Coordinates of C-alpha atoms in Angstrom, one line a residue:
X1 CA -14.1 7.9 -34.6
X2 CA -16.0 5.3 -31.8
X3 CA -14.9 4.6 -28.5
X4 CA -15.1 1.6 -26.4
X5 CA -18.1 2.0 -23.9
X6 CA -17.8 0.6 -20.8
X7 CA -19.2 -2.8 -19.5
X8 CA -22.6 -2.1 -18.0
X9 CA -22.5 -3.7 -14.3
X10 CA -25.6 -6.0 -14.6
X11 CA -24.4 -9.5 -13.8
X12 CA -26.8 -12.8 -13.1
X13 CA -23.8 -14.3 -10.7
X14 CA -24.4 -15.1 -7.4
X15 CA -21.0 -14.2 -6.1
X16 CA -18.4 -11.4 -8.2
X17 CA -15.5 -12.6 -9.4
X18 CA -12.2 -11.3 -9.7
X19 CA -10.1 -10.8 -13.2
X20 CA -6.3 -10.5 -12.6
X21 CA -4.4 -9.8 -15.7
X22 CA -0.7 -10.0 -15.3
X23 CA 1.1 -7.8 -18.5
X24 CA 4.2 -7.6 -18.8
X25 CA 4.4 -3.7 -18.4
X26 CA 0.9 -3.5 -16.4
X27 CA -1.4 -5.1 -14.2
X28 CA -4.8 -4.8 -14.4
X29 CA -8.0 -5.6 -12.3
X30 CA -11.1 -6.7 -12.7
X31 CA -14.4 -6.7 -10.5
X32 CA -17.7 -6.4 -11.2
X33 CA -17.6 -2.1 -11.1
X34 CA -14.5 -1.0 -11.2
X35 CA -10.9 -1.4 -13.9
X36 CA -8.2 -0.2 -12.3
X37 CA -4.2 -0.2 -13.4
X38 CA -1.0 -0.7 -11.7
X39 CA 2.8 0.1 -14.1
X40 CA 4.7 -2.9 -13.1
X41 CA 7.4 -1.8 -10.4
X42 CA 10.3 -4.2 -12.2
X43 CA 12.4 -4.7 -8.6
X44 CA 9.7 -6.0 -6.5
X45 CA 8.1 -10.2 -7.2
X46 CA 5.1 -10.3 -8.6
X47 CA 2.7 -11.1 -6.4
X48 CA 5.2 -8.2 -4.1
X49 CA 4.4 -6.4 -6.0
X50 CA 1.0 -7.2 -7.0
X51 CA 0.1 -7.6 -2.6
X52 CA 1.5 -4.2 -2.6
X53 CA -0.5 -2.3 -5.1
X54 CA -3.9 -3.8 -4.3
X55 CA -4.0 -6.4 -1.0
X56 CA -6.9 -5.2 -0.2
X57 CA -9.0 -5.6 -3.6
X58 CA -7.7 -9.1 -2.9
X59 CA -8.5 -10.0 0.2
X60 CA -12.2 -9.3 -0.3
X61 CA -12.1 -11.8 -1.8
X62 CA -11.7 -15.9 -1.8
X63 CA -9.0 -17.8 -4.2
X64 CA -12.0 -19.6 -6.0
X65 CA -13.3 -16.5 -7.1
X66 CA -10.6 -14.8 -8.4
X67 CA -9.0 -15.7 -11.8
X68 CA -6.0 -15.0 -13.7
X69 CA -4.6 -14.4 -16.6
X70 CA -1.3 -14.0 -18.2
X71 CA 1.3 -13.1 -20.9
X72 CA 4.0 -12.0 -18.3
X73 CA 6.0 -15.0 -18.9
X74 CA 6.8 -14.6 -22.4
X75 CA 4.5 -17.5 -24.4
X76 CA 5.6 -20.3 -25.9
X77 CA 8.0 -21.0 -28.6
X78 CA 6.8 -22.5 -31.3
X79 CA 8.5 -24.3 -33.6
X80 CA 6.2 -26.5 -36.4
X81 CA 7.1 -29.1 -38.9
X82 CA 4.4 -30.6 -41.3
X83 CA 3.7 -32.3 -44.7
X84 CA 1.9 -29.7 -46.4
X85 CA 1.1 -25.9 -47.1
X86 CA -2.8 -26.4 -47.3
X87 CA -4.2 -28.7 -44.5
X88 CA -0.8 -29.9 -42.2
X89 CA 0.9 -27.1 -41.2
X90 CA -2.1 -25.1 -42.0
X91 CA -4.0 -26.5 -39.3
X92 CA -1.7 -26.8 -36.8
X93 CA -0.1 -23.3 -37.3
X94 CA -4.1 -22.2 -36.8
X95 CA -4.4 -24.1 -33.0
X96 CA -1.7 -23.3 -31.8
X97 CA -1.7 -19.0 -32.7
X98 CA -5.4 -19.6 -30.9
X99 CA -4.1 -21.7 -28.1
X100 CA -1.8 -18.6 -27.4
X101 CA 0.9 -19.8 -28.2
X102 CA 3.5 -17.7 -30.1
X103 CA 4.6 -19.8 -33.6
X104 CA 8.9 -18.8 -34.7
X105 CA 8.7 -20.9 -37.9
X106 CA 6.8 -23.6 -39.1
X107 CA 9.2 -25.8 -41.8
X108 CA 7.7 -28.5 -44.9
X109 CA 9.1 -31.6 -43.7
X110 CA 10.6 -31.8 -47.8
X111 CA 12.9 -29.0 -47.9
X112 CA 13.6 -29.8 -44.3
X113 CA 17.5 -29.7 -44.9
X114 CA 17.6 -25.6 -46.6
X115 CA 16.6 -24.9 -43.2
X116 CA 18.6 -23.4 -40.7
X117 CA 18.2 -25.0 -36.9
X118 CA 17.4 -22.0 -34.6
X119 CA 19.9 -21.4 -31.8
X120 CA 17.1 -20.3 -29.1
X121 CA 15.4 -23.4 -26.9
X122 CA 12.3 -24.2 -28.1
X123 CA 9.9 -24.5 -26.2
X124 CA 7.3 -27.3 -28.5
X125 CA 8.0 -28.9 -31.3
X126 CA 4.8 -29.5 -33.4
X127 CA 5.3 -32.5 -36.1
X128 CA 1.9 -33.4 -38.9
X129 CA 1.3 -34.6 -41.3
X130 CA -1.1 -37.7 -43.0
X131 CA -4.5 -38.2 -42.6
X132 CA -4.6 -42.3 -41.1
X133 CA -4.4 -43.9 -44.0
X134 CA -0.7 -42.9 -45.2
X135 CA 1.7 -43.8 -43.7
X136 CA 5.4 -43.0 -44.1
X137 CA 5.8 -39.7 -44.3
X138 CA 8.3 -38.8 -42.7
X139 CA 12.3 -39.9 -43.3
X140 CA 15.9 -39.4 -41.1
X141 CA 16.4 -36.2 -42.1
X142 CA 13.3 -35.7 -39.9
X143 CA 15.8 -37.4 -37.0
X144 CA 18.6 -35.7 -37.7
X145 CA 17.0 -31.8 -37.8
X146 CA 15.6 -32.8 -34.0
X147 CA 19.3 -34.1 -33.0
X148 CA 20.6 -30.7 -33.5
X149 CA 17.4 -28.7 -32.7
X150 CA 17.3 -27.7 -28.6
X151 CA 13.8 -28.2 -27.6
X152 CA 11.8 -29.2 -23.9
X153 CA 8.5 -30.7 -25.6
X154 CA 7.7 -32.8 -29.0
X155 CA 4.9 -34.0 -29.6
X156 CA 3.0 -35.7 -32.8
X157 CA -0.4 -35.5 -34.8
X158 CA 0.0 -36.9 -37.2
X159 CA -0.6 -40.0 -39.0
X160 CA -1.5 -43.5 -36.4
X161 CA 0.6 -44.7 -39.1
X162 CA 3.7 -42.9 -38.0
X163 CA 3.1 -43.3 -34.9
X164 CA 5.9 -46.7 -34.0
X165 CA 8.3 -45.3 -35.6
X166 CA 8.5 -41.5 -34.6
X167 CA 8.2 -43.4 -31.5
X168 CA 11.5 -45.1 -32.1
X169 CA 13.7 -42.5 -33.5
X170 CA 12.2 -39.7 -31.1
X171 CA 12.6 -39.9 -27.3
X172 CA 10.7 -37.8 -24.9
X173 CA 7.9 -37.6 -27.4
X174 CA 4.0 -37.2 -26.6
X175 CA 1.7 -38.2 -29.7
X176 CA -1.8 -37.1 -29.8
X177 CA -4.6 -37.7 -31.9
X178 CA -4.3 -37.5 -35.7
X179 CA -5.0 -33.0 -36.1
X180 CA -6.6 -34.2 -39.8
X181 CA -9.5 -36.7 -40.0
X182 CA -9.9 -38.7 -43.2
X183 CA -12.4 -36.3 -45.4
X184 CA -9.3 -33.5 -44.8
X185 CA -11.5 -31.2 -42.3
X186 CA -9.0 -30.4 -39.0
X187 CA -9.4 -32.2 -35.5
X188 CA -8.3 -29.6 -32.6
X189 CA -9.3 -30.6 -29.4
X190 CA -6.9 -33.2 -28.2
X191 CA -3.8 -30.1 -29.3
X192 CA -5.7 -27.5 -28.3
X193 CA -5.6 -28.6 -25.0
X194 CA -2.1 -30.6 -24.2
X195 CA -0.7 -26.4 -25.6
X196 CA -3.3 -24.9 -22.7
X197 CA -1.3 -27.3 -20.3
X198 CA 1.8 -27.4 -21.8
X199 CA 1.5 -23.1 -21.6
X200 CA 0.6 -23.7 -18.1
X201 CA 3.3 -26.6 -16.6
X202 CA 5.9 -23.4 -17.9
X203 CA 4.1 -21.2 -15.9
X204 CA 4.5 -23.0 -13.2
X205 CA 8.4 -23.1 -14.1
X206 CA 8.6 -19.5 -14.3
X207 CA 8.9 -18.6 -10.1
X208 CA 6.9 -15.5 -10.3
X209 CA 4.1 -16.4 -12.5
X210 CA 3.6 -20.3 -9.8
X211 CA 3.3 -17.4 -7.0
X212 CA -0.1 -16.0 -8.2
X213 CA -1.3 -19.3 -6.9
X214 CA -0.8 -18.6 -3.5
X215 CA -3.9 -16.5 -4.7
X216 CA -6.1 -18.9 -6.9
X217 CA -7.3 -21.5 -7.1
X218 CA -8.0 -21.4 -10.6
X219 CA -6.0 -22.3 -13.2
X220 CA -3.9 -19.6 -14.4
X221 CA -4.1 -18.6 -18.8
X222 CA -2.2 -17.2 -21.7
X223 CA -4.2 -13.8 -21.5
X224 CA -4.3 -13.5 -26.1
X225 CA -6.4 -16.9 -25.2
X226 CA -8.3 -15.3 -23.3
X227 CA -8.9 -12.0 -25.4
X228 CA -9.2 -14.9 -29.2
X229 CA -12.4 -16.7 -26.8
X230 CA -14.2 -13.1 -25.6
X231 CA -14.7 -12.0 -29.1
X232 CA -17.7 -13.7 -29.9
X233 CA -19.4 -11.3 -27.3
X234 CA -18.3 -7.9 -28.1
X235 CA -20.8 -6.8 -30.1
X236 CA -22.7 -7.5 -27.0
X237 CA -20.8 -4.3 -25.4
X238 CA -18.3 -2.0 -27.8
X239 CA -19.3 -0.1 -30.4
X240 CA -17.3 -2.2 -32.8
X241 CA -18.6 -3.9 -36.0
X242 CA -18.8 -7.3 -38.1
X243 CA -16.0 -7.8 -39.8
X244 CA -13.5 -6.7 -37.7
X245 CA -9.4 -7.4 -37.1
X246 CA -8.5 -5.7 -32.9
X247 CA -4.5 -4.8 -32.4
X248 CA -2.9 -6.0 -29.3
X249 CA 0.7 -3.5 -30.1
X250 CA 2.8 -4.2 -26.7
X251 CA 6.0 -3.8 -25.8
X252 CA 7.3 -7.1 -26.8
X253 CA 4.6 -8.4 -29.9
X254 CA 1.5 -7.4 -31.9
X255 CA -0.9 -10.1 -31.7
X256 CA -3.9 -10.1 -34.0
X257 CA -7.7 -11.3 -34.1
X258 CA -9.5 -11.1 -37.3
X259 CA -12.6 -12.6 -38.2
X260 CA -12.4 -15.3 -40.1
X261 CA -14.9 -13.6 -42.6
X262 CA -11.7 -12.0 -43.6
X263 CA -10.0 -15.2 -44.9
X264 CA -10.6 -16.6 -48.0
X265 CA -9.9 -19.9 -47.5
X266 CA -11.2 -20.6 -44.2
X267 CA -10.9 -23.5 -41.8
X268 CA -13.6 -25.0 -40.2
X269 CA -12.6 -24.5 -36.9
X270 CA -15.0 -23.4 -33.2
X271 CA -13.3 -20.2 -33.2
X272 CA -15.1 -17.6 -35.4
X273 CA -12.1 -15.9 -35.1
X274 CA -8.5 -16.4 -35.7
X275 CA -4.9 -14.7 -34.6
X276 CA -1.9 -14.0 -35.2
X277 CA 1.2 -12.7 -33.4
X278 CA 4.0 -10.9 -34.3
X279 CA 7.5 -12.3 -32.3
X280 CA 9.2 -9.3 -33.5
X281 CA 7.9 -5.9 -33.5
X282 CA 6.8 -4.7 -30.1
X283 CA 8.1 -1.5 -28.7
X284 CA 10.5 -1.7 -25.9
X285 CA 11.4 -5.6 -26.1
X286 CA 11.4 -6.1 -29.5
X287 CA 12.4 -2.7 -30.6
X288 CA 15.5 -3.0 -32.0
X289 CA 13.8 -6.0 -34.9
X290 CA 10.6 -3.1 -35.6
X291 CA 13.4 -0.6 -36.3
X292 CA 15.1 -3.1 -38.2
X293 CA 11.6 -4.2 -40.0
X294 CA 10.8 -0.3 -41.2
X295 CA 14.4 0.5 -42.8
X296 CA 13.4 -2.6 -45.1
X297 CA 10.5 -1.1 -45.8
X298 CA 9.8 0.7 -49.5
X299 CA 7.8 2.6 -48.0
X300 CA 8.5 3.7 -44.4
X301 CA 10.4 7.1 -45.0
X302 CA 8.2 7.6 -47.1
X303 CA 5.6 7.6 -44.1
X304 CA 7.7 9.2 -41.7
X305 CA 8.2 12.1 -43.9
X306 CA 3.9 12.3 -43.2
X307 CA 4.8 12.3 -40.0
X308 CA 7.6 15.0 -40.1
X309 CA 9.7 13.4 -38.9
X310 CA 13.4 11.9 -40.3
X311 CA 15.4 8.5 -39.6
X312 CA 16.5 10.3 -36.7
X313 CA 13.7 9.8 -35.2
X314 CA 15.1 5.5 -35.0
X315 CA 17.9 6.9 -32.5
X316 CA 15.9 8.7 -30.1
X317 CA 14.7 8.4 -26.6
X318 CA 11.8 10.9 -26.1
X319 CA 8.0 10.1 -25.7
X320 CA 7.9 11.8 -29.6
X321 CA 9.8 8.2 -31.2
X322 CA 7.7 5.6 -29.0
X323 CA 4.6 7.5 -30.3
X324 CA 6.3 7.1 -34.2
X325 CA 7.1 3.8 -32.9
X326 CA 4.4 2.7 -32.3
X327 CA 2.2 4.5 -35.6
X328 CA 5.1 2.6 -37.4
X329 CA 4.4 -1.1 -35.8
X330 CA 0.8 -0.6 -37.1
X331 CA 1.5 -0.2 -40.1
X332 CA 3.6 -2.5 -40.8
X333 CA 1.0 -5.3 -39.0
X334 CA -1.1 -4.4 -41.4
X335 CA 1.5 -4.1 -43.8
X336 CA 2.1 -8.2 -43.5
X337 CA -1.7 -9.1 -43.0
X338 CA -1.6 -7.0 -47.0
X339 CA -1.1 -8.7 -50.1
X340 CA 1.6 -6.5 -50.5
X341 CA 3.5 -8.8 -47.3
X342 CA 1.9 -12.1 -46.9
X343 CA 2.3 -14.0 -44.0
X344 CA 0.6 -16.5 -42.6
X345 CA -2.8 -15.0 -43.9
X346 CA -4.4 -12.0 -46.5
X347 CA -6.9 -10.4 -45.1
X348 CA -9.3 -8.8 -46.9
X349 CA -8.9 -5.1 -45.6
X350 CA -11.3 -3.2 -47.6
X351 CA -13.9 -5.6 -45.8
X352 CA -12.7 -4.3 -42.8
X353 CA -15.8 -1.9 -40.6
X354 CA -13.5 -1.3 -37.4
X355 CA -10.6 -1.3 -36.1
X356 CA -9.8 -2.4 -32.2
X357 CA -6.0 -1.1 -30.6
X358 CA -5.9 -2.5 -27.4
X359 CA -2.5 -3.3 -25.5
X360 CA 0.8 -0.6 -24.4
X361 CA -0.8 1.8 -27.2
X362 CA -3.5 2.6 -25.8
X363 CA -1.4 4.8 -23.4
X364 CA 0.7 6.1 -25.6
X365 CA -1.0 6.7 -29.0
X366 CA -4.7 9.4 -28.9
X367 CA -7.4 7.8 -32.0
X368 CA -6.3 10.8 -34.0
X369 CA -2.4 9.0 -34.2
X370 CA -3.5 5.8 -35.2
X371 CA -6.8 7.3 -37.8
X372 CA -3.5 9.3 -39.9
X373 CA -1.6 5.9 -40.2
X374 CA -4.3 3.1 -41.0
X375 CA -5.7 5.9 -43.3
X376 CA -1.6 6.4 -45.0
X377 CA -1.7 2.8 -45.4
X378 CA -5.2 2.2 -47.3
X379 CA -3.9 4.8 -49.6
X380 CA -0.6 3.7 -50.6
X381 CA -1.1 0.1 -50.0
X382 CA -4.5 -0.7 -51.1
X383 CA -4.6 2.5 -53.1
X384 CA -8.5 3.7 -51.4
X385 CA -10.1 5.8 -49.1
X386 CA -11.7 2.9 -47.3
X387 CA -11.4 4.5 -43.9
X388 CA -13.0 1.6 -41.3
X389 CA -14.3 2.6 -37.5
X390 CA -11.0 3.1 -35.0
X391 CA -12.1 1.9 -31.0
X392 CA -9.4 2.4 -28.8
X393 CA -9.7 0.0 -25.7
X394 CA -8.2 2.8 -23.6
X395 CA -9.0 1.4 -20.0
X396 CA -8.0 -2.6 -21.0
X397 CA -11.6 -3.6 -20.7
X398 CA -12.4 -6.5 -24.1
X399 CA -10.1 -8.9 -21.8
X400 CA -12.6 -9.1 -18.9
X401 CA -15.2 -9.1 -21.5
X402 CA -15.7 -13.6 -21.8
X403 CA -16.6 -13.1 -17.8
X404 CA -19.2 -10.6 -18.4
X405 CA -21.6 -12.0 -20.7
X406 CA -23.7 -14.8 -19.1
X407 CA -22.1 -17.7 -19.3
X408 CA -19.4 -17.3 -21.0
X409 CA -16.8 -17.1 -18.0
X410 CA -13.1 -17.9 -19.5
X411 CA -11.2 -17.9 -16.7
X412 CA -11.9 -20.2 -15.3

């Protein structure tokens, strides 16, 4: 097992910066020499709670030197409609995940009539398909589906020849350059910028987060977006060996960041690491969906026996129950990214050298309890004694790494 080392405080920056991460459970503050954490008081606004607990530290810094990331607003829910699994849906999904966006579903246009219409409000619908020399990729089926869908934003990033028809039939659609070029390569910059700015607008629409602009002059970014951007530098500070998988398991969602050499069909992008998010595998806000997923996994009851508990643990309200739910979340996520339950990708888990764990899980489980689950998964699902190193980020250091690597200050 490996433990993350505290980052050194050597820096060539002329001005010290204060980094703040507002999570769904904790505040994290980092300066050049220290990281501190505070459990949130949900009876207060975010700004009032933050200034009450950390006001003296915040007052030490100019607003221009305070950089904030947040996952407290829950992120943006996204629905993607594409023409092919291999290109349009795959490319748009990749861009959305790595922009810190949460995808609720992807729809293959040719089968759109078979898909149910989500009842919840969708923050953004992405429509994509066809290279610029192809036209008529969509029909009336698309417009009928959208008429029954409740959404706040819709963006088209498909063939430029379809733009006039799309504009004529979809009110307030935002048209951006095609994310698929004529050589079937991904073109990600425009859609990534749009989604990042949309996240910014979403923050501004939620008063608790918007109030944080009283203490910073810089844009507030999505925490998963910032974490993903720090990963190319993780080996410079921490005992992590590529290829690795980072699991960020919290109260509402589970995020996966992984080295791109763990997949066979890499998309050629600027990112060395890709992201997945499972919105229904959290331990607090999405506890019931986690339990539902567990009860529908054929190996979970054997895992419960391995942990020396029964299914009655699902009904308990105790520290032991929380630990078991966290362990189940690890197991279910590993199943989803393996050949057993393939999700968006099937990772080559036998090639993984390190598992890095961060988020709320690090406050609940020990390294030994985590390694117990990973070992069970490899033996039961992969029939292997492979034993990747377990790296525990129990001080929430990873999100600060981008600002600690010279020339890679990502929270600004």
